[in-house]
Coordinates of C-alpha atoms in Angstrom, one line a residue:
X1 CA -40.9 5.3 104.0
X2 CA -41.7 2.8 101.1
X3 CA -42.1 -0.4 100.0
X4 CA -41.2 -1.8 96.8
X5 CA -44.0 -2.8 94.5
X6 CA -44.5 -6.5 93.5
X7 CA -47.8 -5.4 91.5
X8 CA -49.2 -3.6 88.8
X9 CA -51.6 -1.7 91.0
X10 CA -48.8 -1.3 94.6
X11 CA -48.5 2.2 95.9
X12 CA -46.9 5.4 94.3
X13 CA -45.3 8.5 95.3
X14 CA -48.4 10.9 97.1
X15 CA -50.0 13.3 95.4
X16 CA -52.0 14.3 98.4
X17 CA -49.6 15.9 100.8
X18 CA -49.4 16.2 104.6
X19 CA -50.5 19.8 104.5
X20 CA -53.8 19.5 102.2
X21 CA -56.3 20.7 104.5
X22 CA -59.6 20.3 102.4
X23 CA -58.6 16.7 102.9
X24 CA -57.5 16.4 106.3
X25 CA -60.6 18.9 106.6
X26 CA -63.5 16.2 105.3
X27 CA -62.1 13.6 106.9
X28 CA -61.7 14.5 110.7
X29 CA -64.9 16.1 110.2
X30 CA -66.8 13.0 109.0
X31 CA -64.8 11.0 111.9
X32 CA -65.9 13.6 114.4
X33 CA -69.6 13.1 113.5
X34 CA -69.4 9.4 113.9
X35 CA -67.5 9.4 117.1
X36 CA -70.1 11.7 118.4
X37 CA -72.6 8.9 117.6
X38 CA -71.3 6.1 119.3
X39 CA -74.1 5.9 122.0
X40 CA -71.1 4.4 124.1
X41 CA -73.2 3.0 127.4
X42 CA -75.2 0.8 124.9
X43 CA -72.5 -0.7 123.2
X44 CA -70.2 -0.7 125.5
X45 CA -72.3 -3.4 127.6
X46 CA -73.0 -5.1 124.3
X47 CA -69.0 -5.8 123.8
X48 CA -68.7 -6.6 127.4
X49 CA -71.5 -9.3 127.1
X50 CA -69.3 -10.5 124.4
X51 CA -66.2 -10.4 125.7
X52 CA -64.9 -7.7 123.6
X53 CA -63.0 -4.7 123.9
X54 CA -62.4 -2.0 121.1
X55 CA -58.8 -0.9 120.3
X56 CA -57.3 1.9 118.7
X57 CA -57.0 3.4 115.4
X58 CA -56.2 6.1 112.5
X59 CA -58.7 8.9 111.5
X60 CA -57.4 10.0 108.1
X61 CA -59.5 7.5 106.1
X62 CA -57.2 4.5 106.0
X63 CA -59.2 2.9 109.3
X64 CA -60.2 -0.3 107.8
X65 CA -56.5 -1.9 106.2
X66 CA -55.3 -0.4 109.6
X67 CA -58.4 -2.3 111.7
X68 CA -57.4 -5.6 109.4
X69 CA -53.7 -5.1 110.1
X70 CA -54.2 -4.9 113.6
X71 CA -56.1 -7.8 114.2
X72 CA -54.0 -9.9 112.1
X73 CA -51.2 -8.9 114.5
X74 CA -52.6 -8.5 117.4
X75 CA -52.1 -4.9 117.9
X76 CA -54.4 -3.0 120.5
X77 CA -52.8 0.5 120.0
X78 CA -51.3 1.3 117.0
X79 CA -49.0 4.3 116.5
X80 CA -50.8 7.2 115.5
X81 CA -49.9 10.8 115.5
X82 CA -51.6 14.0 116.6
X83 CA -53.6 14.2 113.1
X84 CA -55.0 10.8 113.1
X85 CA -52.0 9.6 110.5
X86 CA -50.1 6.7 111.2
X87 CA -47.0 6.9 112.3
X88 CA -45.5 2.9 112.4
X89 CA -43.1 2.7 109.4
X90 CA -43.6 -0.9 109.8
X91 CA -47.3 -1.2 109.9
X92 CA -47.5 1.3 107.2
X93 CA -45.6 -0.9 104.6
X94 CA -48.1 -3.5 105.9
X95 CA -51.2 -1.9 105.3
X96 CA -49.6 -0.7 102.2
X97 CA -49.5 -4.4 101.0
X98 CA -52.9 -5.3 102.5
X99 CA -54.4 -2.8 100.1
X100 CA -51.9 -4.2 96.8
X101 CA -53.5 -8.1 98.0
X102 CA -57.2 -6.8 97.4
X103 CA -56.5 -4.8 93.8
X104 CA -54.3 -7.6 92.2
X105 CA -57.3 -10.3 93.4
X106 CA -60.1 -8.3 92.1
X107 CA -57.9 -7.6 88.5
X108 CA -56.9 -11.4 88.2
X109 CA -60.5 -12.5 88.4
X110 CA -63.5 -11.6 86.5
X111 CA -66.4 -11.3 88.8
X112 CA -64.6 -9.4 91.3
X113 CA -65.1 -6.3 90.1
X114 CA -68.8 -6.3 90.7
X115 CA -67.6 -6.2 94.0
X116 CA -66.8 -2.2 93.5
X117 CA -69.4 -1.7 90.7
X118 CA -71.8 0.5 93.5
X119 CA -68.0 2.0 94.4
X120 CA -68.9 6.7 93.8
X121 CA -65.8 7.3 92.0
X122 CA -66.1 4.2 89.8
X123 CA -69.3 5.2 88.8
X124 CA -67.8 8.4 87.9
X125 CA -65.7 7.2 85.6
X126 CA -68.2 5.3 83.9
X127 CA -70.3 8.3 83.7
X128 CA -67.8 10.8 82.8
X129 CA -65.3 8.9 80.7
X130 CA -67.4 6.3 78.8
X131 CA -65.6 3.5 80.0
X132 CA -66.8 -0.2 81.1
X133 CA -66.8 -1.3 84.6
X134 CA -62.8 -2.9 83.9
X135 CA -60.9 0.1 83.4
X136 CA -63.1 2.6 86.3
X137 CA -62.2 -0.4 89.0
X138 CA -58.9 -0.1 88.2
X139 CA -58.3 3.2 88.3
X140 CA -59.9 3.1 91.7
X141 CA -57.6 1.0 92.5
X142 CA -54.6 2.8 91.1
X143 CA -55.7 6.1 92.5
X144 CA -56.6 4.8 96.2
X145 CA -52.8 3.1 95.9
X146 CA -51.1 6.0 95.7
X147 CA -51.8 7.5 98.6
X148 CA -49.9 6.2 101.7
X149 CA -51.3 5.4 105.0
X150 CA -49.2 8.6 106.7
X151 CA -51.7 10.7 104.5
X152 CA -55.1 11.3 104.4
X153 CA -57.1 9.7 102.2
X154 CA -60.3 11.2 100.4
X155 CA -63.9 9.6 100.9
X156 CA -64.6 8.0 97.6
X157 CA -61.2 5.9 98.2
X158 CA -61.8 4.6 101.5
X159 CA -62.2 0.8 102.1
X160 CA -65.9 -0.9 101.6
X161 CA -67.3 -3.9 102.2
X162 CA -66.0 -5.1 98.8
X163 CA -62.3 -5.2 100.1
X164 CA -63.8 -6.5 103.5
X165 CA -65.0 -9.5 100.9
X166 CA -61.7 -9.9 99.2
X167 CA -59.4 -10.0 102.6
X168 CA -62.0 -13.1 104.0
X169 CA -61.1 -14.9 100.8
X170 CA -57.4 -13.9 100.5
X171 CA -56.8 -14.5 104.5
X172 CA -58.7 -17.3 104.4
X173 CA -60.2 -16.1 107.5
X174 CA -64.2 -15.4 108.1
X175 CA -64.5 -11.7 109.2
X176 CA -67.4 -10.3 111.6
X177 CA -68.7 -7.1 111.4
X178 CA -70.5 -5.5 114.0
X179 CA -72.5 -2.3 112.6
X180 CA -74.6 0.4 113.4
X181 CA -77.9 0.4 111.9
X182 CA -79.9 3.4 114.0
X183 CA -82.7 3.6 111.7
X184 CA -83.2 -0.4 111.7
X185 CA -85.7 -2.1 114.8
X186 CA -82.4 -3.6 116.2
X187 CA -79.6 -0.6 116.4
X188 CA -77.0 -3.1 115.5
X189 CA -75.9 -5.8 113.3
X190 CA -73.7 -8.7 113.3
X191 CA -72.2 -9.5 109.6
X192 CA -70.3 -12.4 108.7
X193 CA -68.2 -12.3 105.3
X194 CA -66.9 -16.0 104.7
X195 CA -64.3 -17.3 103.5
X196 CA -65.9 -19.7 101.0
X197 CA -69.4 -21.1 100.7
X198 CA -70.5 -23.7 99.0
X199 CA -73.8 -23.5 96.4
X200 CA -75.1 -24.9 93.3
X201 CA -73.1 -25.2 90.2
X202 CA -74.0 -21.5 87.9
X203 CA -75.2 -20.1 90.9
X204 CA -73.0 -16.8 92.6
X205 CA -71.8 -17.2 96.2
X206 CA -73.4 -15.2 98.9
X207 CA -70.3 -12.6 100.0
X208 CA -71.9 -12.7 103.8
X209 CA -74.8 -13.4 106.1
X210 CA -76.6 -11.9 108.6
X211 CA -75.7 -13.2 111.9
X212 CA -79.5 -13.6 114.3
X213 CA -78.9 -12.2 117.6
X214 CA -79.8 -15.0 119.7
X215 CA -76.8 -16.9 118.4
X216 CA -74.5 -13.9 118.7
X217 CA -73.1 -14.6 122.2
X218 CA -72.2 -18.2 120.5
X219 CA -70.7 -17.2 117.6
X220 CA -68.7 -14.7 118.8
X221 CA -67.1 -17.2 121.7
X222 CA -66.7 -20.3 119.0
X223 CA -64.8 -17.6 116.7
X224 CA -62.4 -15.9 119.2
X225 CA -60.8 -19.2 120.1
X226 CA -60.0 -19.8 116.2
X227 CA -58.3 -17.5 113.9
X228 CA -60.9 -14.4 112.8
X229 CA -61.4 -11.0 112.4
X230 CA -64.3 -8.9 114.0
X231 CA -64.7 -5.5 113.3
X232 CA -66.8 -2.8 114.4
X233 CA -68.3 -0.3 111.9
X234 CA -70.2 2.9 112.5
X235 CA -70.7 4.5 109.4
X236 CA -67.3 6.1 107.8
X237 CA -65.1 4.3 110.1
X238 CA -63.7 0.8 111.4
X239 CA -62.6 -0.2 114.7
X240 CA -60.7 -3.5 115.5
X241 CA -62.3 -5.7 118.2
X242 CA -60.1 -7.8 120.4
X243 CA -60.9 -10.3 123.1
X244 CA -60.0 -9.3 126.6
X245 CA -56.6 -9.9 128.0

């Protein structure tokens, strides 16, 4: 499995192999926890209301360029095997270039990278090398590329709401985010991260909004019947949403 790189940052050979258990380790375990915390009766009828039904995905850290991937091709299922990996040469090449998009638009443009400035391991880097913002977000960038999507990938490398950003501007395509907030009044969110928005001249564009509640039944109908991507987040991991068949 491959692909051949077009980019300064596209993937390498591994360095984290299949049998790396402190890996495989931290990462089903975090996955674990969060499936445990679904609370599925409540959101279940709160994706019903909507229309929505969850699909499938990967558990070795990769979940969000998978969730993207799949809602970009209309995949309910992907291919996954018995630890969580995915196992879809295809899609694999795919989400492979999903992740190249997102580091060559940050590097090409020079606000981006505050977009991965709160980003553990590039504060790190900062901190333990000296170095400016620049060269820490590309070496995130370099790192999390050379680890394919049939491996686990490490915490501090999984995707953010940076790249989530970067895809609604490269797509061109407004993504919704349905999150889990248990410790806010309302014990979910509804996120919308545009594709452009227009402001004053000097002034930075806001990366999302906050979608109120009472227009969430709306929204959700007016988007599914143009081209956009809704996602569900509970902390550590991303599902995609689909409408019903």
């Amino acid at each position: 499995m491959g692909t051949t790189a077009s980019a300064p940052y596209a993937a390498q050979t591994p360095h984290i192999v299949a049998n790396n258990t402190s890996v495989i380790r931290e990462t089903a375990t975090v996955m674990a926890e969060q499936v445990s915390d679904l609370k599925p009766r409540g959101l279940e009828l709160r994706l019903q209301e909507l229309g929505l039904v969850k699909g499938g995905n990967v558990s070795n850290g990769h979940c969000l360029f998978v969730a993207i991937d799949c809602c970009l091709n209309k995949i309910r299922e992907p291919n996954v095997d018995g630890n969580g990996n995915l196992n879809d040469p295809a899609a694999q090449v795919r989400v492979m270039h999903l992740r190249d998009h997102v580091a060559n638009f940050v590097v090409r443009t020079e606000r981006n990278y505050a977009m991965f400035s709160n980003i553990e391991y590039v504060q790190q880097q900062v901190k333990i090398n000296n170095w400016d913002m620049k060269p820490a977000v590309r070496d995130f960038f370099m790192r999390r590329g050379e680890v394919q999507p049939s491996y686990p990938l490490r915490k501090m490398f999984w995707g953010c709401s940076g790249d989530i950003g970067c895809y609604a501007k490269i797509l061109k395509i407004d993504i919704f985010v349905f999150s889990e907030t248990p410790m806010m009044q309302d014990p979910w969110t509804l996120e919308k991260h545009f594709v452009h928005q227009f402001t004053p001249r000097n002034l930075p564009e806001p990366p999302s909004a906050f979608i109120p509640m009472s227009t969430w039944s709306s929204v959700v109908c007016d988007e599914q019947s143009s081209i956009a991507i809704l996602l569900l987040y509970t902390p550590g991991h991303y599902i995609p949403l689909h409408s019903k068949l």
